[in-house]
C-alpha cells in the first residue's frame, strides 16, 4: 500500500515538474503514456522490448551462473582467491564500454559478442557477492552435515543454499538493474534492434517522449517483479528468521 | 571391531605463531559396544578427540579405526539447521523417525523452528537426531552443557535409557563426573596438554541402580575432583 502511494507521489511530482519546465525539457506522464501506446500499436514496443528482455535474461543468467560458481570456489579456497583476486579487481574496474568495444572488435557485431559483453560486465559483481556468501558459511553446520553423512545434494539443498540465498538475492537484485543498463549500451553501440537501439534513434531526433517511453516499461516490469516475485520469495525464504534466532 | 584411536601427533597452530600440541603419542582402544566417558578439564582435548574420531579433523598423524556402521553425533551446541523445523532437522539425518519425538519428549514441537526452541529443547532435538540414525557409534560432546540442574538430570536420564536400549559404542566427553558415573561402562580421566590418560575406572553396576548409589560410585574414583563447570572446551 505504502509502495503504491509512493509511486503515485512520484508520478504527481513528475507531472508538476513537467508543467514547470515545459515539454521540451521534460514531457509529462500522459505524453509519455501516449507514446508508449502508440509504439505498442505499431508493434515496435513489443518487438524491441522483447529483444532487450531476452538479452537481459540471458546475459544475467550467464553471469549469475558463472559468477556464483567462481565466487563459491574463491570463497572456499584461499589460494585460488589470492590468485584470482587481482584479475577480479581489474575486471571490476574496467569500464563497461571498453569491454563492450573489445567484444565487438574481437567477436564481430553479432549476438554472441553482445551477450558475452553483457555477461562479462556483470560477472565480477556476482563473483564478489557470492564470494562473501561462501566466506560467511558456517563451518559448524558443515561439520554437522559431514558427521551425519548428508549426501552432496542434501548438503546443497538444506545446508549451503539457505545460507547463500541472501547473497544470491542481493546479487540478483543489483544484477538485473546493472545488466539492463549494460544491455542498452551494447544495443546502442552495435545492435540493429532493442530498446537501446530505439533510444539512440530517439536521441538523434531529440525525442524525449520516445526516450522515456522506451525507458519506463522496463522500470515498470522491475517494479512488478520486485513486488510480486522477489519480495514474496524473500519473505518466504527468511520466514525462519522472524521466529527467534 | 573395536574403536582404536592411535594419534601420533596433533597440534594446533596458534594465532600468534607457534603451536599447541594437543596429542602426543596418544592411544585409546575401546571395546565394541562399550559406553566410555572422557572426563577432564576444559581444553584437555576431549572435543578434538571426538572430532578426529568423527572424521571431521584429518589434520593429525596417526590412525583411527572406527566400528563399521553409522555415526551419530551431538555437538557442544545443538547445531540444528535454523531454516528447517524440528521434524525436518531430524528427517535430514535419518528418514525414519518412528517414536523418536515421543522418546525425547518433543511431542508438539515437530513444527517448531530451532529459533523458537529453548536451549533445553534444542539439545533434546540434537540428541534425538544422533539416535535417529540408529547409530553404531555415538559421539557426545558435553551434551548437557549450559543447562540448569533439573533439565540436566532429566536429559541424562533420557540418554541413559537410549544408550541402554541397543548395542552401540559411545564416547561421551564431559567435565561433569556424575554424568560419567551414571552413564558409562568405563570412565577415562584425561589431563592436558598434551592429553594423557591418568586413570581408567570400569563401572560394573547396572545403569538403573546407579542413581541411588551415586555417593558410593563417587568414592570409587581415585580423586573425586569437582571440575569447575565450563561452558566450552575450545581446543
Short mmCIF file of C-alpha atoms in Angstrom, two decimals:
data_model
loop_
_atom_site.label_atom_id
_atom_site.label_comp_id
_atom_site.label_asym_id
_atom_site.label_seq_id
_atom_site.Cartn_x
_atom_site.Cartn_y
_atom_site.Cartn_z
CA UNK A 1 0.00 0.00 0.00
CA UNK A 2 2.75 2.40 1.00
CA UNK A 3 4.56 1.35 -2.16
CA UNK A 4 1.54 2.35 -4.23
CA UNK A 5 1.28 5.74 -2.52
CA UNK A 6 4.98 6.26 -3.13
CA UNK A 7 4.56 5.51 -6.84
CA UNK A 8 1.57 7.82 -7.20
CA UNK A 9 3.51 10.54 -5.43
CA UNK A 10 6.37 10.06 -7.89
CA UNK A 11 4.01 10.46 -10.86
CA UNK A 12 2.49 13.60 -9.32
CA UNK A 13 5.90 15.17 -8.79
CA UNK A 14 6.81 14.32 -12.35
CA UNK A 15 3.64 15.99 -13.60
CA UNK A 16 4.36 19.11 -11.58
CA UNK A 17 7.97 19.27 -12.75
CA UNK A 18 6.93 18.72 -16.37
CA UNK A 19 4.39 21.55 -16.25
CA UNK A 20 7.05 23.83 -14.74
CA UNK A 21 9.85 23.24 -17.26
CA UNK A 22 7.74 22.53 -20.35
CA UNK A 23 7.56 19.55 -22.73
CA UNK A 24 10.85 20.38 -24.48
CA UNK A 25 12.78 19.57 -21.34
CA UNK A 26 10.51 17.06 -19.65
CA UNK A 27 7.42 15.54 -21.28
CA UNK A 28 4.61 14.90 -18.81
CA UNK A 29 3.49 11.37 -17.83
CA UNK A 30 0.43 11.46 -20.10
CA UNK A 31 2.51 12.33 -23.18
CA UNK A 32 4.91 9.50 -22.40
CA UNK A 33 1.99 7.15 -21.78
CA UNK A 34 0.57 8.14 -25.15
CA UNK A 35 3.91 7.42 -26.82
CA UNK A 36 4.04 4.00 -25.19
CA UNK A 37 0.56 3.18 -26.50
CA UNK A 38 1.44 4.43 -29.99
CA UNK A 39 4.66 2.42 -30.12
CA UNK A 40 2.85 -0.66 -28.88
CA UNK A 41 0.15 -0.25 -31.55
CA UNK A 42 2.85 -0.02 -34.20
CA UNK A 43 4.34 -3.26 -32.89
CA UNK A 44 7.68 -1.57 -32.24
CA UNK A 45 7.48 -1.62 -28.47
CA UNK A 46 6.73 -5.32 -28.07
CA UNK A 47 9.43 -6.42 -30.52
CA UNK A 48 12.19 -4.22 -29.16
CA UNK A 49 11.32 -4.70 -25.52
CA UNK A 50 11.13 -8.44 -26.14
CA UNK A 51 14.56 -8.49 -27.77
CA UNK A 52 16.07 -6.46 -24.95
CA UNK A 53 14.44 -8.52 -22.22
CA UNK A 54 15.76 -11.69 -23.82
CA UNK A 55 19.27 -10.24 -23.82
CA UNK A 56 18.89 -9.13 -20.21
CA UNK A 57 17.73 -12.54 -19.09
CA UNK A 58 20.38 -14.50 -20.98
CA UNK A 59 23.24 -12.18 -20.01
CA UNK A 60 22.05 -12.10 -16.42
CA UNK A 61 21.68 -15.87 -16.17
CA UNK A 62 25.07 -16.50 -17.69
CA UNK A 63 26.76 -14.01 -15.37
CA UNK A 64 24.94 -15.24 -12.25
CA UNK A 65 25.64 -18.89 -13.00
CA UNK A 66 29.31 -18.45 -13.83
CA UNK A 67 29.78 -15.75 -11.20
CA UNK A 68 28.23 -17.87 -8.45
CA UNK A 69 30.36 -20.86 -9.32
CA UNK A 70 33.55 -18.81 -9.38
CA UNK A 71 32.59 -16.84 -6.27
CA UNK A 72 31.91 -20.01 -4.30
CA UNK A 73 35.20 -21.53 -5.40
CA UNK A 74 37.07 -18.38 -4.37
CA UNK A 75 35.30 -18.18 -1.04
CA UNK A 76 36.23 -21.78 -0.29
CA UNK A 77 39.86 -21.73 -1.36
CA UNK A 78 42.20 -19.09 -0.08
CA UNK A 79 44.95 -19.92 -2.56
CA UNK A 80 42.61 -19.63 -5.51
CA UNK A 81 41.24 -16.41 -4.10
CA UNK A 82 44.69 -14.86 -3.87
CA UNK A 83 45.42 -15.98 -7.40
CA UNK A 84 42.24 -14.68 -8.99
CA UNK A 85 41.53 -11.63 -6.86
CA UNK A 86 43.75 -9.18 -8.84
CA UNK A 87 42.04 -10.23 -12.07
CA UNK A 88 38.73 -9.60 -10.41
CA UNK A 89 39.75 -6.10 -9.39
CA UNK A 90 40.93 -5.44 -12.95
CA UNK A 91 37.66 -6.66 -14.43
CA UNK A 92 35.60 -4.80 -11.84
CA UNK A 93 37.27 -1.54 -12.74
CA UNK A 94 37.44 -1.92 -16.49
CA UNK A 95 34.81 0.41 -17.96
CA UNK A 96 31.79 -1.39 -19.36
CA UNK A 97 32.31 0.50 -22.58
CA UNK A 98 35.81 -0.92 -23.06
CA UNK A 99 34.61 -4.48 -22.52
CA UNK A 100 31.77 -3.98 -24.98
CA UNK A 101 34.01 -2.47 -27.64
CA UNK A 102 36.57 -5.23 -27.31
CA UNK A 103 33.84 -7.85 -27.50
CA UNK A 104 32.54 -6.31 -30.75
CA UNK A 105 36.01 -5.91 -32.24
CA UNK A 106 37.12 -9.43 -31.37
CA UNK A 107 33.85 -11.22 -31.97
CA UNK A 108 32.22 -9.07 -34.65
CA UNK A 109 28.95 -7.17 -34.44
CA UNK A 110 26.80 -10.15 -33.59
CA UNK A 111 24.53 -11.52 -30.89
CA UNK A 112 27.21 -13.74 -29.33
CA UNK A 113 29.59 -10.83 -28.82
CA UNK A 114 26.74 -8.79 -27.36
CA UNK A 115 25.79 -11.48 -24.86
CA UNK A 116 29.42 -12.13 -23.95
CA UNK A 117 29.93 -8.42 -23.27
CA UNK A 118 26.80 -8.25 -21.13
CA UNK A 119 27.71 -11.31 -19.07
CA UNK A 120 31.33 -10.24 -18.66
CA UNK A 121 30.28 -6.86 -17.30
CA UNK A 122 28.07 -8.34 -14.62
CA UNK A 123 30.34 -11.31 -13.83
CA UNK A 124 32.74 -9.67 -11.33
CA UNK A 125 29.86 -8.33 -9.20
CA UNK A 126 28.32 -11.75 -8.98
CA UNK A 127 31.69 -13.26 -8.10
CA UNK A 128 32.36 -10.76 -5.33
CA UNK A 129 28.90 -11.08 -3.79
CA UNK A 130 28.89 -14.86 -3.78
CA UNK A 131 32.46 -14.96 -2.52
CA UNK A 132 31.27 -13.06 0.53
CA UNK A 133 28.50 -15.61 0.86
CA UNK A 134 30.89 -18.53 0.71
CA UNK A 135 33.15 -16.91 3.30
CA UNK A 136 30.21 -16.46 5.63
CA UNK A 137 29.26 -20.15 5.50
CA UNK A 138 29.11 -21.69 8.96
CA UNK A 139 31.77 -24.41 9.26
CA UNK A 140 29.94 -25.88 12.25
CA UNK A 141 26.93 -26.73 10.12
CA UNK A 142 29.30 -28.18 7.56
CA UNK A 143 30.72 -30.45 10.24
CA UNK A 144 27.25 -31.45 11.27
CA UNK A 145 26.32 -32.36 7.70
CA UNK A 146 29.53 -34.32 7.42
CA UNK A 147 29.03 -36.21 10.68
CA UNK A 148 25.54 -37.20 9.63
CA UNK A 149 26.73 -38.23 6.18
CA UNK A 150 24.48 -35.86 4.24
CA UNK A 151 24.56 -36.58 0.54
CA UNK A 152 26.02 -33.92 -1.72
CA UNK A 153 22.56 -32.87 -2.88
CA UNK A 154 21.21 -32.72 0.63
CA UNK A 155 24.15 -30.62 1.75
CA UNK A 156 23.50 -28.19 -1.08
CA UNK A 157 19.79 -28.01 -0.70
CA UNK A 158 19.49 -27.80 3.06
CA UNK A 159 22.79 -26.56 4.43
CA UNK A 160 24.53 -24.38 1.84
CA UNK A 161 21.72 -22.94 -0.28
CA UNK A 162 19.81 -21.37 2.65
CA UNK A 163 23.00 -19.68 3.79
CA UNK A 164 23.83 -18.42 0.31
CA UNK A 165 20.30 -17.34 -0.60
CA UNK A 166 20.52 -13.79 0.82
CA UNK A 167 23.78 -13.19 -1.04
CA UNK A 168 22.34 -14.59 -4.23
CA UNK A 169 19.26 -12.39 -3.83
CA UNK A 170 21.40 -9.31 -3.27
CA UNK A 171 23.50 -10.16 -6.32
CA UNK A 172 20.42 -10.79 -8.43
CA UNK A 173 18.69 -7.59 -7.42
CA UNK A 174 21.60 -5.28 -8.15
CA UNK A 175 22.45 -7.51 -11.10
CA UNK A 176 19.22 -7.13 -13.03
CA UNK A 177 19.34 -3.34 -12.96
CA UNK A 178 23.03 -3.31 -13.85
CA UNK A 179 22.54 -5.74 -16.72
CA UNK A 180 19.64 -3.74 -18.08
CA UNK A 181 21.81 -0.63 -18.25
CA UNK A 182 24.64 -2.51 -19.90
CA UNK A 183 22.33 -4.12 -22.44
CA UNK A 184 21.20 -0.67 -23.57
CA UNK A 185 24.79 0.42 -24.22
CA UNK A 186 25.51 -2.83 -26.02
CA UNK A 187 22.45 -2.28 -28.23
CA UNK A 188 23.24 1.34 -28.82
CA UNK A 189 26.75 0.51 -29.98
CA UNK A 190 26.17 -2.44 -32.21
CA UNK A 191 22.73 -3.98 -32.49
CA UNK A 192 20.04 -3.21 -35.07
CA UNK A 193 17.18 -3.68 -32.61
CA UNK A 194 16.24 -3.49 -28.96
CA UNK A 195 15.40 -0.68 -26.57
CA UNK A 196 18.95 0.72 -26.70
CA UNK A 197 18.76 0.94 -30.48
CA UNK A 198 15.42 2.77 -30.29
CA UNK A 199 16.80 5.14 -27.68
CA UNK A 200 19.66 6.05 -29.98
CA UNK A 201 17.09 6.87 -32.62
CA UNK A 202 15.10 8.99 -30.17
CA UNK A 203 18.26 10.76 -29.04
CA UNK A 204 19.17 11.70 -32.61
CA UNK A 205 15.68 13.18 -33.05
CA UNK A 206 15.79 14.85 -29.60
CA UNK A 207 12.57 12.98 -28.93
CA UNK A 208 12.46 12.95 -25.13
CA UNK A 209 8.97 11.48 -25.14
CA UNK A 210 10.12 8.46 -27.09
CA UNK A 211 13.23 8.12 -24.91
CA UNK A 212 11.15 7.89 -21.75
CA UNK A 213 8.53 5.76 -23.48
CA UNK A 214 11.20 3.13 -24.01
CA UNK A 215 12.83 3.52 -20.60
CA UNK A 216 9.71 3.21 -18.47
CA UNK A 217 8.23 -0.16 -19.44
CA UNK A 218 11.33 -1.94 -18.15
CA UNK A 219 11.20 0.07 -14.94
CA UNK A 220 7.54 -0.94 -14.64
CA UNK A 221 8.42 -4.58 -15.17
CA UNK A 222 11.10 -4.36 -12.49
CA UNK A 223 8.65 -2.83 -10.03
CA UNK A 224 6.21 -5.65 -10.75
CA UNK A 225 8.93 -8.29 -10.40
CA UNK A 226 10.09 -6.75 -7.15
CA UNK A 227 6.58 -6.56 -5.70
CA UNK A 228 5.19 -9.86 -6.85
CA UNK A 229 8.19 -12.15 -7.21
CA UNK A 230 11.32 -11.05 -5.35
CA UNK A 231 9.75 -9.77 -2.16
CA UNK A 232 7.36 -12.66 -1.59
CA UNK A 233 10.18 -15.11 -2.31
CA UNK A 234 12.47 -13.37 0.11
CA UNK A 235 9.82 -13.23 2.76
CA UNK A 236 9.27 -16.95 2.36
CA UNK A 237 12.98 -17.74 2.44
CA UNK A 238 13.62 -15.71 5.57
CA UNK A 239 10.49 -16.77 7.40
CA UNK A 240 12.53 -18.72 9.94
CA UNK A 241 14.47 -15.58 10.79
CA UNK A 242 11.37 -13.87 12.09
CA UNK A 243 10.77 -16.67 14.52
CA UNK A 244 13.55 -16.36 17.05
CA UNK A 245 17.24 -16.90 16.40
CA UNK B 1 35.51 -54.42 15.60
CA UNK B 2 36.58 -52.01 18.24
CA UNK B 3 37.27 -48.33 18.23
CA UNK B 4 41.02 -47.86 18.03
CA UNK B 5 42.50 -44.42 18.39
CA UNK B 6 46.22 -44.03 17.92
CA UNK B 7 47.24 -40.44 17.46
CA UNK B 8 50.91 -39.97 16.95
CA UNK B 9 50.71 -36.21 16.99
CA UNK B 10 48.14 -33.47 16.72
CA UNK B 11 48.90 -29.80 17.12
CA UNK B 12 47.01 -26.58 16.54
CA UNK B 13 48.64 -23.52 15.10
CA UNK B 14 48.32 -20.57 17.41
CA UNK B 15 47.19 -17.22 16.10
CA UNK B 16 50.37 -15.52 17.28
CA UNK B 17 52.60 -18.14 15.64
CA UNK B 18 53.86 -21.32 17.23
CA UNK B 19 51.66 -24.26 18.04
CA UNK B 20 49.97 -26.10 20.83
CA UNK B 21 50.42 -29.84 20.95
CA UNK B 22 47.15 -31.49 21.93
CA UNK B 23 48.06 -35.12 21.42
CA UNK B 24 51.46 -36.70 21.52
CA UNK B 25 51.56 -40.49 21.28
CA UNK B 26 48.01 -40.80 22.49
CA UNK B 27 46.32 -44.20 22.34
CA UNK B 28 42.87 -45.28 23.37
CA UNK B 29 41.27 -48.58 22.43
CA UNK B 30 37.65 -49.17 23.23
CA UNK B 31 35.80 -52.44 23.05
CA UNK B 32 32.90 -52.85 20.74
CA UNK B 33 29.66 -51.86 22.43
CA UNK B 34 31.30 -50.02 25.32
CA UNK B 35 29.97 -46.74 26.64
CA UNK B 36 33.01 -44.70 27.56
CA UNK B 37 33.10 -41.31 29.25
CA UNK B 38 36.03 -38.98 28.84
CA UNK B 39 36.40 -36.76 31.86
CA UNK B 40 38.84 -33.93 32.10
CA UNK B 41 39.21 -30.21 32.41
CA UNK B 42 38.31 -27.85 29.62
CA UNK B 43 40.90 -27.70 26.92
CA UNK B 44 42.30 -31.15 27.57
CA UNK B 45 41.44 -32.29 24.06
CA UNK B 46 38.10 -34.02 24.52
CA UNK B 47 36.41 -32.14 21.71
CA UNK B 48 39.43 -32.54 19.45
CA UNK B 49 39.40 -36.25 20.09
CA UNK B 50 35.72 -36.56 19.16
CA UNK B 51 36.25 -34.51 16.02
CA UNK B 52 39.10 -36.76 14.97
CA UNK B 53 37.06 -39.89 15.63
CA UNK B 54 34.15 -38.45 13.65
CA UNK B 55 36.45 -37.83 10.70
CA UNK B 56 35.87 -34.07 10.86
CA UNK B 57 39.50 -33.31 11.55
CA UNK B 58 42.04 -35.13 9.42
CA UNK B 59 44.99 -32.92 10.16
CA UNK B 60 46.83 -35.23 12.52
CA UNK B 61 49.33 -38.00 12.19
CA UNK B 62 48.26 -41.40 13.37
CA UNK B 63 45.37 -43.75 12.71
CA UNK B 64 41.81 -44.07 13.89
CA UNK B 65 39.78 -47.19 13.29
CA UNK B 66 36.08 -46.85 13.91
CA UNK B 67 33.48 -49.61 14.10
CA UNK B 68 31.56 -50.05 10.84
CA UNK B 69 28.07 -48.61 10.63
CA UNK B 70 26.52 -45.26 11.20
CA UNK B 71 27.73 -42.41 13.28
CA UNK B 72 25.52 -40.29 15.50
CA UNK B 73 26.96 -37.14 16.96
CA UNK B 74 25.93 -34.49 19.44
CA UNK B 75 27.97 -31.32 19.35
CA UNK B 76 28.54 -28.88 22.16
CA UNK B 77 25.94 -26.58 20.69
CA UNK B 78 22.79 -28.13 19.22
CA UNK B 79 23.83 -27.30 15.64
CA UNK B 80 20.38 -27.55 14.14
CA UNK B 81 19.64 -26.03 10.76
CA UNK B 82 17.83 -22.81 11.75
CA UNK B 83 15.85 -22.74 8.49
CA UNK B 84 14.33 -26.18 8.95
CA UNK B 85 11.79 -27.18 11.57
CA UNK B 86 12.39 -29.87 14.17
CA UNK B 87 10.96 -32.73 12.14
CA UNK B 88 12.89 -31.71 9.03
CA UNK B 89 16.09 -31.40 11.03
CA UNK B 90 15.62 -34.96 12.21
CA UNK B 91 14.49 -36.27 8.83
CA UNK B 92 17.53 -34.86 7.08
CA UNK B 93 19.73 -37.04 9.26
CA UNK B 94 17.53 -40.13 9.22
CA UNK B 95 14.48 -40.97 7.18
CA UNK B 96 12.60 -42.98 9.80
CA UNK B 97 11.69 -41.13 12.95
CA UNK B 98 9.33 -43.72 14.47
CA UNK B 99 8.76 -42.88 18.14
CA UNK B 100 11.68 -40.52 18.37
CA UNK B 101 9.75 -37.34 19.10
CA UNK B 102 7.93 -39.06 21.92
CA UNK B 103 11.07 -40.73 23.25
CA UNK B 104 12.81 -37.38 23.61
CA UNK B 105 9.68 -35.64 24.89
CA UNK B 106 9.41 -33.47 21.82
CA UNK B 107 5.74 -34.10 21.08
CA UNK B 108 4.08 -30.96 19.83
CA UNK B 109 7.37 -29.35 18.84
CA UNK B 110 7.80 -31.06 15.48
CA UNK B 111 6.82 -27.97 13.51
CA UNK B 112 8.87 -25.52 15.56
CA UNK B 113 11.91 -23.83 14.13
CA UNK B 114 15.14 -24.04 16.14
CA UNK B 115 14.98 -20.32 16.92
CA UNK B 116 11.72 -20.91 18.73
CA UNK B 117 13.16 -23.61 20.99
CA UNK B 118 14.65 -23.17 24.42
CA UNK B 119 18.19 -24.45 24.79
CA UNK B 120 16.92 -27.50 26.64
CA UNK B 121 14.56 -28.38 23.81
CA UNK B 122 17.19 -27.70 21.17
CA UNK B 123 19.58 -30.04 22.96
CA UNK B 124 16.86 -32.68 23.05
CA UNK B 125 16.45 -32.35 19.30
CA UNK B 126 20.20 -32.68 18.87
CA UNK B 127 20.18 -35.85 20.99
CA UNK B 128 17.18 -37.20 19.10
CA UNK B 129 18.98 -36.57 15.82
CA UNK B 130 22.04 -38.53 16.96
CA UNK B 131 19.86 -41.50 17.84
CA UNK B 132 17.59 -41.13 14.83
CA UNK B 133 20.28 -42.57 12.60
CA UNK B 134 20.23 -45.78 14.65
CA UNK B 135 23.92 -45.33 15.31
CA UNK B 136 26.58 -47.94 15.87
CA UNK B 137 28.93 -45.30 17.19
CA UNK B 138 27.75 -42.27 19.14
CA UNK B 139 29.92 -39.29 19.98
CA UNK B 140 28.57 -36.88 22.55
CA UNK B 141 30.41 -33.67 23.26
CA UNK B 142 29.22 -32.10 26.50
CA UNK B 143 25.62 -32.91 25.62
CA UNK B 144 24.26 -31.14 28.71
CA UNK B 145 26.42 -28.03 28.72
CA UNK B 146 24.77 -24.85 30.00
CA UNK B 147 21.54 -26.49 31.13
CA UNK B 148 20.14 -25.99 34.58
CA UNK B 149 20.38 -28.80 37.12
CA UNK B 150 16.86 -30.14 36.69
CA UNK B 151 16.99 -30.25 32.91
CA UNK B 152 20.45 -31.72 33.03
CA UNK B 153 19.25 -34.59 35.21
CA UNK B 154 16.16 -35.16 33.05
CA UNK B 155 18.13 -35.26 29.83
CA UNK B 156 20.75 -37.52 31.33
CA UNK B 157 18.03 -39.99 32.29
CA UNK B 158 16.69 -39.89 28.72
CA UNK B 159 20.16 -40.53 27.39
CA UNK B 160 20.74 -43.42 29.83
CA UNK B 161 17.59 -45.09 28.55
CA UNK B 162 18.64 -44.62 24.97
CA UNK B 163 22.17 -45.96 25.22
CA UNK B 164 20.94 -48.94 27.17
CA UNK B 165 18.31 -49.80 24.55
CA UNK B 166 20.59 -51.11 21.83
CA UNK B 167 24.17 -52.20 21.48
CA UNK B 168 26.35 -49.30 20.44
CA UNK B 169 29.76 -47.89 21.10
CA UNK B 170 29.68 -44.46 22.66
CA UNK B 171 32.18 -41.79 23.61
CA UNK B 172 30.87 -39.12 25.94
CA UNK B 173 33.03 -36.08 26.60
CA UNK B 174 32.09 -34.31 29.80
CA UNK B 175 33.56 -32.26 32.60
CA UNK B 176 30.85 -33.47 34.95
CA UNK B 177 31.97 -36.57 36.79
CA UNK B 178 28.41 -37.53 37.73
CA UNK B 179 27.46 -37.71 34.04
CA UNK B 180 30.30 -40.14 33.54
CA UNK B 181 29.50 -42.25 36.60
CA UNK B 182 25.82 -42.55 35.72
CA UNK B 183 26.17 -43.25 32.02
CA UNK B 184 29.43 -45.00 31.25
CA UNK B 185 30.76 -48.54 31.42
CA UNK B 186 34.16 -47.06 31.83
CA UNK B 187 35.33 -43.62 32.88
CA UNK B 188 38.58 -42.35 31.43
CA UNK B 189 40.30 -39.48 33.15
CA UNK B 190 42.25 -37.12 30.96
CA UNK B 191 44.70 -34.40 31.67
CA UNK B 192 46.05 -31.65 29.43
CA UNK B 193 48.18 -30.85 27.42
CA UNK B 194 49.27 -32.85 25.51
CA UNK B 195 46.38 -35.06 26.57
CA UNK B 196 47.19 -38.17 28.53
CA UNK B 197 45.11 -40.74 30.33
CA UNK B 198 45.58 -40.51 34.08
CA UNK B 199 43.13 -43.17 35.10
CA UNK B 200 40.54 -45.67 33.90
CA UNK B 201 37.61 -46.68 36.04
CA UNK B 202 35.38 -49.53 34.87
CA UNK B 203 31.89 -49.46 36.33
CA UNK B 204 30.13 -52.78 36.52
CA UNK B 205 26.91 -51.64 38.15
CA UNK B 206 23.70 -51.71 36.12
CA UNK B 207 22.77 -48.25 34.92
CA UNK B 208 19.40 -48.13 36.62
CA UNK B 209 20.89 -48.83 40.04
CA UNK B 210 23.41 -46.07 39.83
CA UNK B 211 21.28 -43.13 40.82
CA UNK B 212 20.82 -44.35 44.35
CA UNK B 213 24.44 -45.43 44.61
CA UNK B 214 25.97 -42.25 43.28
CA UNK B 215 27.79 -41.43 46.52
CA UNK B 216 29.32 -44.89 46.52
CA UNK B 217 30.37 -44.51 42.89
CA UNK B 218 31.96 -41.17 43.61
CA UNK B 219 34.01 -42.88 46.29
CA UNK B 220 35.43 -45.24 43.67
CA UNK B 221 37.13 -42.51 41.74
CA UNK B 222 40.81 -42.10 42.55
CA UNK B 223 40.33 -38.49 43.36
CA UNK B 224 36.83 -37.18 43.24
CA UNK B 225 37.58 -33.91 41.63
CA UNK B 226 34.87 -31.40 41.19
CA UNK B 227 35.86 -29.91 37.93
CA UNK B 228 34.63 -26.40 37.58
CA UNK B 229 31.79 -26.30 35.09
CA UNK B 230 32.82 -24.51 32.00
CA UNK B 231 30.66 -23.72 29.03
CA UNK B 232 33.01 -24.68 26.34
CA UNK B 233 36.04 -26.66 25.72
CA UNK B 234 37.78 -24.90 22.91
CA UNK B 235 40.72 -26.80 21.69
#
